[in-house]
CSV table of C-alpha atoms in Angstrom, one decimal:
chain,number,residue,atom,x,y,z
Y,585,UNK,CA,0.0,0.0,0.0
Y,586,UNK,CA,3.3,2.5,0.5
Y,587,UNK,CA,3.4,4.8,-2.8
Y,588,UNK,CA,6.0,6.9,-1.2
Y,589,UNK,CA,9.0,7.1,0.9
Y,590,UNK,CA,8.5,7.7,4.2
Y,591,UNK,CA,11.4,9.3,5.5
Y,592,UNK,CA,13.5,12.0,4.1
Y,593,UNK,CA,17.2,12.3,3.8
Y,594,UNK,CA,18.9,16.3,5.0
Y,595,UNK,CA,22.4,16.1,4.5
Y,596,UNK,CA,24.5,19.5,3.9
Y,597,UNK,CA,26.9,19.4,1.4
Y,598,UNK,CA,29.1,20.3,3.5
Y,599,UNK,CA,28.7,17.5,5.9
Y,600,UNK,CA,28.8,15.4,3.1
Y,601,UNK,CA,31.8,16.1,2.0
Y,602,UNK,CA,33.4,15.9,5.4
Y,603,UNK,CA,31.9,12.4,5.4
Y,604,UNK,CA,33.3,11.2,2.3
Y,605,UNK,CA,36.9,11.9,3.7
Y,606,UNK,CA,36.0,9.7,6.4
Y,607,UNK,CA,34.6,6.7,4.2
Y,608,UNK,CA,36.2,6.9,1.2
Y,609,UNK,CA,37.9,3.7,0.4
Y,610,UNK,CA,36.9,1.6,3.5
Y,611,UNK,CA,36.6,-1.9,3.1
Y,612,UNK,CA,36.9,-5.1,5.3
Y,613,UNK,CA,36.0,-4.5,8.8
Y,614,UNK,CA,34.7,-1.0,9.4
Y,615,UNK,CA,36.8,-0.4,12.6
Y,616,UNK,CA,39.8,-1.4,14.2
Y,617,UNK,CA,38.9,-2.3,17.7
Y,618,UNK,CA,37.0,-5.7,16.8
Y,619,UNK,CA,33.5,-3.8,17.9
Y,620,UNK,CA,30.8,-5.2,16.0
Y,621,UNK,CA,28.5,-2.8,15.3
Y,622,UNK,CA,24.6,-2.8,13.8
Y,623,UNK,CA,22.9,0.3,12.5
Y,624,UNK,CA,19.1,0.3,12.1
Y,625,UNK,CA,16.9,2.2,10.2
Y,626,UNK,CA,14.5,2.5,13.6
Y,627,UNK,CA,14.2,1.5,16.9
Y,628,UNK,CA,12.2,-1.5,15.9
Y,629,UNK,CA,15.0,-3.5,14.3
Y,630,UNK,CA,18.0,-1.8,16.6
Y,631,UNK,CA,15.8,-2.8,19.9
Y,632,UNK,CA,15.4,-6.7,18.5
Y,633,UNK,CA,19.1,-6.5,17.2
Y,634,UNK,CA,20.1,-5.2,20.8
Y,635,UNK,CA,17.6,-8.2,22.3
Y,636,UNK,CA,19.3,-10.7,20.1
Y,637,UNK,CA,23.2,-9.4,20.3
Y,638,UNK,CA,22.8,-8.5,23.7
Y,639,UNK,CA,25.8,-6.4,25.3
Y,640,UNK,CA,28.7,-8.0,22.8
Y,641,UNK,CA,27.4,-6.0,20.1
Y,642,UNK,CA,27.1,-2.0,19.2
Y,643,UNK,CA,23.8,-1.1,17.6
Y,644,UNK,CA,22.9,2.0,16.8
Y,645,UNK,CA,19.3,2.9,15.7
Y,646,UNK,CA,18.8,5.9,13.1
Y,647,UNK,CA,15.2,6.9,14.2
Y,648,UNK,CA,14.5,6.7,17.9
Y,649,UNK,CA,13.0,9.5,19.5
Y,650,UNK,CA,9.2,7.9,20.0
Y,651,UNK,CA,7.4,11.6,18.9
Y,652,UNK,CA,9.2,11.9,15.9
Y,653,UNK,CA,6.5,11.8,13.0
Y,654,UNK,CA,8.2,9.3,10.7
Y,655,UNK,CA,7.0,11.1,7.6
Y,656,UNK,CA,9.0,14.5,8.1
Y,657,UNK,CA,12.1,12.6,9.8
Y,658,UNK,CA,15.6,14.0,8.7
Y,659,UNK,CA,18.5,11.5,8.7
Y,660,UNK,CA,21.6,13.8,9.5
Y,661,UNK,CA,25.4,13.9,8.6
Y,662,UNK,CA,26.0,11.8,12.2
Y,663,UNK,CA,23.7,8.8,10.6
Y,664,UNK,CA,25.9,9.0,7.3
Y,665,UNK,CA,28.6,8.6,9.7
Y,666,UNK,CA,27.1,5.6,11.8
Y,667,UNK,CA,26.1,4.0,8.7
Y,668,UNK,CA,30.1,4.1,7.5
Y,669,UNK,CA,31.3,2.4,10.8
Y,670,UNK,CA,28.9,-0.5,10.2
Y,671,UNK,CA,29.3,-4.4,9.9
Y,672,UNK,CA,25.9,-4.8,9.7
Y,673,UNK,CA,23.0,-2.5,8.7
Y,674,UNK,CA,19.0,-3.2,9.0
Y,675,UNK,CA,17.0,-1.4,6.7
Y,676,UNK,CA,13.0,-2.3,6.5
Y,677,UNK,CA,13.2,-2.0,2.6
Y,678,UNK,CA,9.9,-1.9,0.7
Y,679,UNK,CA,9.9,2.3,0.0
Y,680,UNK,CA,9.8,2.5,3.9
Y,681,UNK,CA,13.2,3.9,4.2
Y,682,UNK,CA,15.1,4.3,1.2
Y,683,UNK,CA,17.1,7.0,3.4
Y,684,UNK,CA,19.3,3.9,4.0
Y,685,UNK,CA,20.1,2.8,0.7
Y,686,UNK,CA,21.4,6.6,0.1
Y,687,UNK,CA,23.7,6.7,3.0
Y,688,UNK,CA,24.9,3.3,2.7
Y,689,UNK,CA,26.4,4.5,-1.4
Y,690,UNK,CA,27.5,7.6,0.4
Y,691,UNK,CA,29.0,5.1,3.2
Y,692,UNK,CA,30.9,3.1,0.4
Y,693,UNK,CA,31.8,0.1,2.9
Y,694,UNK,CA,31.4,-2.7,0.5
Y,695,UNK,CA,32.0,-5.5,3.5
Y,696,UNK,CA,28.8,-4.3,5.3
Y,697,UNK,CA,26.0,-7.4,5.5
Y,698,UNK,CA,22.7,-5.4,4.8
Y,699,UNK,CA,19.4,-7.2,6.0
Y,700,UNK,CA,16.4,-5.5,4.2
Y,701,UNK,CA,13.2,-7.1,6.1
Y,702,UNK,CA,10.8,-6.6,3.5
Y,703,UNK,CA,13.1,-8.7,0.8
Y,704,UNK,CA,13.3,-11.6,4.0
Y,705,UNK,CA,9.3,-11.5,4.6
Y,706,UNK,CA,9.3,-12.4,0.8
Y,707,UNK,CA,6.1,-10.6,1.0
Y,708,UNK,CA,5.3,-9.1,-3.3
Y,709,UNK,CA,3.0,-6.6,-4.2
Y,710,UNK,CA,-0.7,-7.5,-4.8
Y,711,UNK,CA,-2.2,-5.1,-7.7
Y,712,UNK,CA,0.8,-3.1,-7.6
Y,713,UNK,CA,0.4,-2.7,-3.8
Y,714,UNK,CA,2.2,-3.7,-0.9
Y,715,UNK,CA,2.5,-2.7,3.2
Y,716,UNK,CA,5.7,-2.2,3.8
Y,717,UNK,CA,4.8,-2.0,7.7
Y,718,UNK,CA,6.1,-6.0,7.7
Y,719,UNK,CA,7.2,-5.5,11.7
Y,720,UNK,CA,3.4,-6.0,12.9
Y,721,UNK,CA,3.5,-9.3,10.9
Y,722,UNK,CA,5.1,-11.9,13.4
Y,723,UNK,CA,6.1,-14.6,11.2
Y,724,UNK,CA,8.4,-12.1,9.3
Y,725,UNK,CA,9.9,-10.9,12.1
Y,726,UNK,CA,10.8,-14.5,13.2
Y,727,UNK,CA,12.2,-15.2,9.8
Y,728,UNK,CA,14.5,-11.6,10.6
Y,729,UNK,CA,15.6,-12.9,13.8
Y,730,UNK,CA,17.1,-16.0,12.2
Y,731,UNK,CA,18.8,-14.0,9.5
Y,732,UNK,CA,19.9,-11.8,11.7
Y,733,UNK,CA,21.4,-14.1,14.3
Y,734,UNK,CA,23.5,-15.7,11.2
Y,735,UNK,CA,25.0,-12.3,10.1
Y,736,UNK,CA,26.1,-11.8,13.9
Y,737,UNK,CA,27.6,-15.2,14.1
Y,738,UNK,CA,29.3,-14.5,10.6
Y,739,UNK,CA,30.7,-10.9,12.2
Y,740,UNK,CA,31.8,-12.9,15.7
Y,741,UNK,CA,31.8,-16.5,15.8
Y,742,UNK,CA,33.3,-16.3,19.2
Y,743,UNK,CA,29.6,-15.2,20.5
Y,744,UNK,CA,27.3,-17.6,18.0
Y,745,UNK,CA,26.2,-19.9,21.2
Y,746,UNK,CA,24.8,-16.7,23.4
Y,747,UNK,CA,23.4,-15.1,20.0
Y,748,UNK,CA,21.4,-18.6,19.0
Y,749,UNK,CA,20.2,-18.6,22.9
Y,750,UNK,CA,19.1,-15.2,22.8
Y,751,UNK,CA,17.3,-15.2,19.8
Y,752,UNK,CA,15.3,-18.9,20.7
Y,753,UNK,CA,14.0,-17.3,23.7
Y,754,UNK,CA,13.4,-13.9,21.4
Y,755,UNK,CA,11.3,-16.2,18.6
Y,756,UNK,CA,9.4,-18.0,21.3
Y,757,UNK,CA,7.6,-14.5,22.7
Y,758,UNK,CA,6.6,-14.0,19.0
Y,759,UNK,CA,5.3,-17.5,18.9
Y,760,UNK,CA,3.1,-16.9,22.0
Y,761,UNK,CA,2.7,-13.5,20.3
Y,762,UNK,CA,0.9,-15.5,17.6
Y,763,UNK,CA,-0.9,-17.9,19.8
Y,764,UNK,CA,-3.0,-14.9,21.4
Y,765,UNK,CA,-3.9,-13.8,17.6
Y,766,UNK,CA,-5.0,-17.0,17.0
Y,767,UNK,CA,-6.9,-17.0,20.0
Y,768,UNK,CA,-8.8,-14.2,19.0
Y,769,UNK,CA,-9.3,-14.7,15.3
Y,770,UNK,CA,-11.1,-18.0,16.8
Y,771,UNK,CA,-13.4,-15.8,18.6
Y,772,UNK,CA,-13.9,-12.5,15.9
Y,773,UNK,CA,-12.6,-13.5,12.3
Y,774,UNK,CA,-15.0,-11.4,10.4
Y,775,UNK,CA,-15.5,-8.2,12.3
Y,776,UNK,CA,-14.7,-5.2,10.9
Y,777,UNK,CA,-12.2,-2.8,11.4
Y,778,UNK,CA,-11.3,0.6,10.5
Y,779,UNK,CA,-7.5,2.3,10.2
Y,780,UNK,CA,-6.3,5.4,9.6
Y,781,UNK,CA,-2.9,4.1,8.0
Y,782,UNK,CA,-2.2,0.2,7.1
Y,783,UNK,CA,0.4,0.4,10.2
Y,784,UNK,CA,-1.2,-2.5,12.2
Y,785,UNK,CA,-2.8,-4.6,9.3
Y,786,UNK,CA,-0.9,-7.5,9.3
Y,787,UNK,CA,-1.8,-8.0,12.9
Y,788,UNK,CA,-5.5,-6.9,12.3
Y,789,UNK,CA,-5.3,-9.1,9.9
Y,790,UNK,CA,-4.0,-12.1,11.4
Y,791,UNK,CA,-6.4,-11.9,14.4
Y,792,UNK,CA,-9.2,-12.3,11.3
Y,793,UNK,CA,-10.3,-8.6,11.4
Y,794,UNK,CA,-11.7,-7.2,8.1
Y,795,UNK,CA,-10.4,-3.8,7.5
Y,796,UNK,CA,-13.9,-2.0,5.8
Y,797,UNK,CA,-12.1,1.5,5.6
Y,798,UNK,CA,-11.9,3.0,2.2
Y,799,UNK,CA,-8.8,2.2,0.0
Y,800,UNK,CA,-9.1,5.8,-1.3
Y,801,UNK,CA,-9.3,7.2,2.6
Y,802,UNK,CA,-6.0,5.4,3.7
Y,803,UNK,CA,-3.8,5.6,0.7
Y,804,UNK,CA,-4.6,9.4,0.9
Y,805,UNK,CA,-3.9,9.7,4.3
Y,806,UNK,CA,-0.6,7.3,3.8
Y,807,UNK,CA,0.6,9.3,0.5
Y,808,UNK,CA,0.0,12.8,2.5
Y,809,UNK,CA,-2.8,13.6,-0.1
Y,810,UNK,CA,-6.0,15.2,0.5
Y,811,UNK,CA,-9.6,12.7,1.0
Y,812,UNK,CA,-12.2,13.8,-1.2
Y,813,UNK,CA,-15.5,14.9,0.7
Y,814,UNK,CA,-17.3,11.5,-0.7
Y,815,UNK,CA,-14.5,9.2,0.8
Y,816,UNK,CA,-14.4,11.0,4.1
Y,817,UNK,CA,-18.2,11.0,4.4
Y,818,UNK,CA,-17.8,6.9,3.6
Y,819,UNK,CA,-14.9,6.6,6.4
Y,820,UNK,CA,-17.2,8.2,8.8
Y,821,UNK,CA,-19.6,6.3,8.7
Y,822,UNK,CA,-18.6,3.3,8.8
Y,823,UNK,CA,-18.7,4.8,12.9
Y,824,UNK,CA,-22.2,6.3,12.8
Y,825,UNK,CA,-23.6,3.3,11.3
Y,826,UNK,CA,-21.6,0.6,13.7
Y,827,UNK,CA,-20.0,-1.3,10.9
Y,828,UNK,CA,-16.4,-1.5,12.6
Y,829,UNK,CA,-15.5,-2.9,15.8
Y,830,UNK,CA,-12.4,-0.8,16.9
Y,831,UNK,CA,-10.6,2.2,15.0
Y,832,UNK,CA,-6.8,1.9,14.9
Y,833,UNK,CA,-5.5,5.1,15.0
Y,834,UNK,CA,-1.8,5.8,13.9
Y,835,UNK,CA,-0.8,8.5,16.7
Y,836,UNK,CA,2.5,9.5,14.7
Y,837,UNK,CA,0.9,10.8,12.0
Y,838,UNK,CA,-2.2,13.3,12.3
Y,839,UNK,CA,-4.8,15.8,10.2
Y,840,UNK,CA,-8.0,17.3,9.6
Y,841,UNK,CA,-9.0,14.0,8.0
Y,842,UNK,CA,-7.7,11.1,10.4
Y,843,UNK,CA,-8.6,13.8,13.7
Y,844,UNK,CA,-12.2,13.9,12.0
Y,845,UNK,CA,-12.2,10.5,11.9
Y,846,UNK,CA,-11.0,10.2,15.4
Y,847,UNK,CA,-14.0,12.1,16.7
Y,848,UNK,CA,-16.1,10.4,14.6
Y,849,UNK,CA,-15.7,7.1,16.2
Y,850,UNK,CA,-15.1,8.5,20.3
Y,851,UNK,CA,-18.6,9.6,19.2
Y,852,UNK,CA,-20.4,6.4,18.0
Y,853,UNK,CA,-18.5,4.8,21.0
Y,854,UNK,CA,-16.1,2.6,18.7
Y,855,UNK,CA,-13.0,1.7,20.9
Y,856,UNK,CA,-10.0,3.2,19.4
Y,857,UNK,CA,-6.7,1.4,19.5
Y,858,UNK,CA,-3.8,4.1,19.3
Y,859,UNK,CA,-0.6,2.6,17.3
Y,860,UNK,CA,2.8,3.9,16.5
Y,861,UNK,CA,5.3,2.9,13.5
Y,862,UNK,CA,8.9,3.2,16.6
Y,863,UNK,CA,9.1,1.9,19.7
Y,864,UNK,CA,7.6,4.0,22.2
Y,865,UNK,CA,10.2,5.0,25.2
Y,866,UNK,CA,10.4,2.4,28.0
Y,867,UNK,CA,9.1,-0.1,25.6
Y,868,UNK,CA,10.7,-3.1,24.0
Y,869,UNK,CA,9.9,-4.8,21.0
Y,870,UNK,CA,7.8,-8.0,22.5
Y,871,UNK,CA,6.7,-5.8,25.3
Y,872,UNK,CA,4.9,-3.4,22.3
Y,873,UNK,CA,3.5,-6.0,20.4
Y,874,UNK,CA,1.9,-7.7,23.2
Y,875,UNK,CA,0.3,-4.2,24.4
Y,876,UNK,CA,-1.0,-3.5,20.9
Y,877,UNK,CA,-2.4,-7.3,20.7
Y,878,UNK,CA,-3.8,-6.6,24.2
Y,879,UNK,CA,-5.5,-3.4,23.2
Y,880,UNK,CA,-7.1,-4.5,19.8
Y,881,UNK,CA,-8.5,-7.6,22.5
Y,882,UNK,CA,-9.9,-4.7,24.6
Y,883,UNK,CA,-11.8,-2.8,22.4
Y,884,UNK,CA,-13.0,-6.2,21.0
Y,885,UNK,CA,-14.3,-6.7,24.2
Y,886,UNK,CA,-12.1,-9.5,25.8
């Protein structure tokens, strides 16, 4: 469903040039002191790379600050830098942040490993569409864990035992992540759902909700376009007329359009599930995913 980039890249050209002195020619290991060290595109993938690694590892993620809207972010000369020094770099991949693949030509560190999760999911486009969002989708984020636990044990096979333990334990929370979708897609398969943004729609989807918003509503709202009256009038009321179960609201990214909607369903009294594309601040990955499961089993009313 992504039909644009979603995060921008600001680099001066004077900070790029400064940059290029520092990465010009590198090859091999990126550093001398045996560090290994993992850059993310966002604090998803550098929170599960720090979960998985643990404390023998460096990771550095490029987007952290939990209220920074995604869609205006700036990826400064100090990323460009990070991204140089890297052994391994996580991108999402999909049009999601194509930031990364810019920096990493700028980087010109032809030894990095580069994991792009959307190329793992294997997930294609269907009618020329396809969410990108892939981290709400457990099974893909299993199949990261294991490729990334083989690019650390390539990078330091002196740690490959404590990375394989880490990440078992690591892929058992998302299986008993799954279990409780399972559980409720048992109980509501078929109810419908409304979204501002297809953030969450693998998981609505895997617990068997039906998403009933308008393709025109979301993919102008995703592609920072404006919602034609008609397709705003059909969003809303799918709220006045009960035919959703829960709205699932993406907090990071607000207008006149999704705060209409908003109000819409507070209204009708349709629970609304608040979701976020980064880690919100005292969170961890599994500890996220099991809130937001938690929350859409609320306001299905579990």
């Amino acid at each position: 469903m992504q039909k644009r980039p979603l995060l921008a890249i600001a680099l001066t050209a004077a900070a790029a040039l400064a940059l290029t002195g520092c990465s010009a020619g590198s090859s091999g290991s990126s550093t001398d002191d045996g560090k290994v060290r993992v850059v993310a595109s966002t604090n998803v993938y550098g929170d599960i790379a720090h979960t998985i690694a643990g404390d023998a590892v460096e990771v550095t993620s490029i987007m952290s600050d939990p209220n920074q809207d995604p869609h205006s972010f700036e990826a400064s000369a100090q990323s460009q830098l990070a991204i140089s020094k890297a052994d391994i770099l996580i991108e999402n991949g999909g049009g999601y942040d194509d930031f990364m693949e810019t920096l990493r030509k700028g980087a010109k560190n032809s030894s990095q490993k580069v994991l792009n999760v959307v190329d793992i999911s294997g997930k294609k486009p269907v009618d020329g569409e396809l969410n990108e969002h892939v981290w709400y989708d457990f099974p893909t984020v299993a199949k990261f864990a294991g490729e990334l636990t083989d690019a650390l044990s390539a990078a330091d096979p002196s740690q490959k035992s404590v990375f394989e333990k880490n990440a078992a334990a690591f892929t058992e929370k998302l299986d008993a992540l799954e279990k409780k979708e399972s559980d409720l897609k048992s109980r509501y398969a078929g109810e419908g759902a409304a979204i501002t943004e297809p953030v969450p729609l693998y998981m609505l989807q895997a617990i068997g909700l039906e998403d009933k918003t308008p393709e025109d509503f979301s993919k102008a709202i995703e592609d920072g376009t404006d919602v034609s009256p008609a397709v705003l009038q059909q969003t809303l009321e799918l709220f006045s007329n009960h035919t959703v179960k829960l709205l699932a609201y993406n907090e990071q990214t607000s207008g006149p359009e999704t705060e209409k909607v908003l109000a819409a369903a507070k209204q009708a009294g349709v629970p609304v599930v608040p979701v976020t594309e980064t880690l919100p601040s005292g969170k961890d990955y599994i500890g996220w995913m099991n809130a937001n499961v938690d929350a859409v089993a609320t306001a299905l009313g579990e």
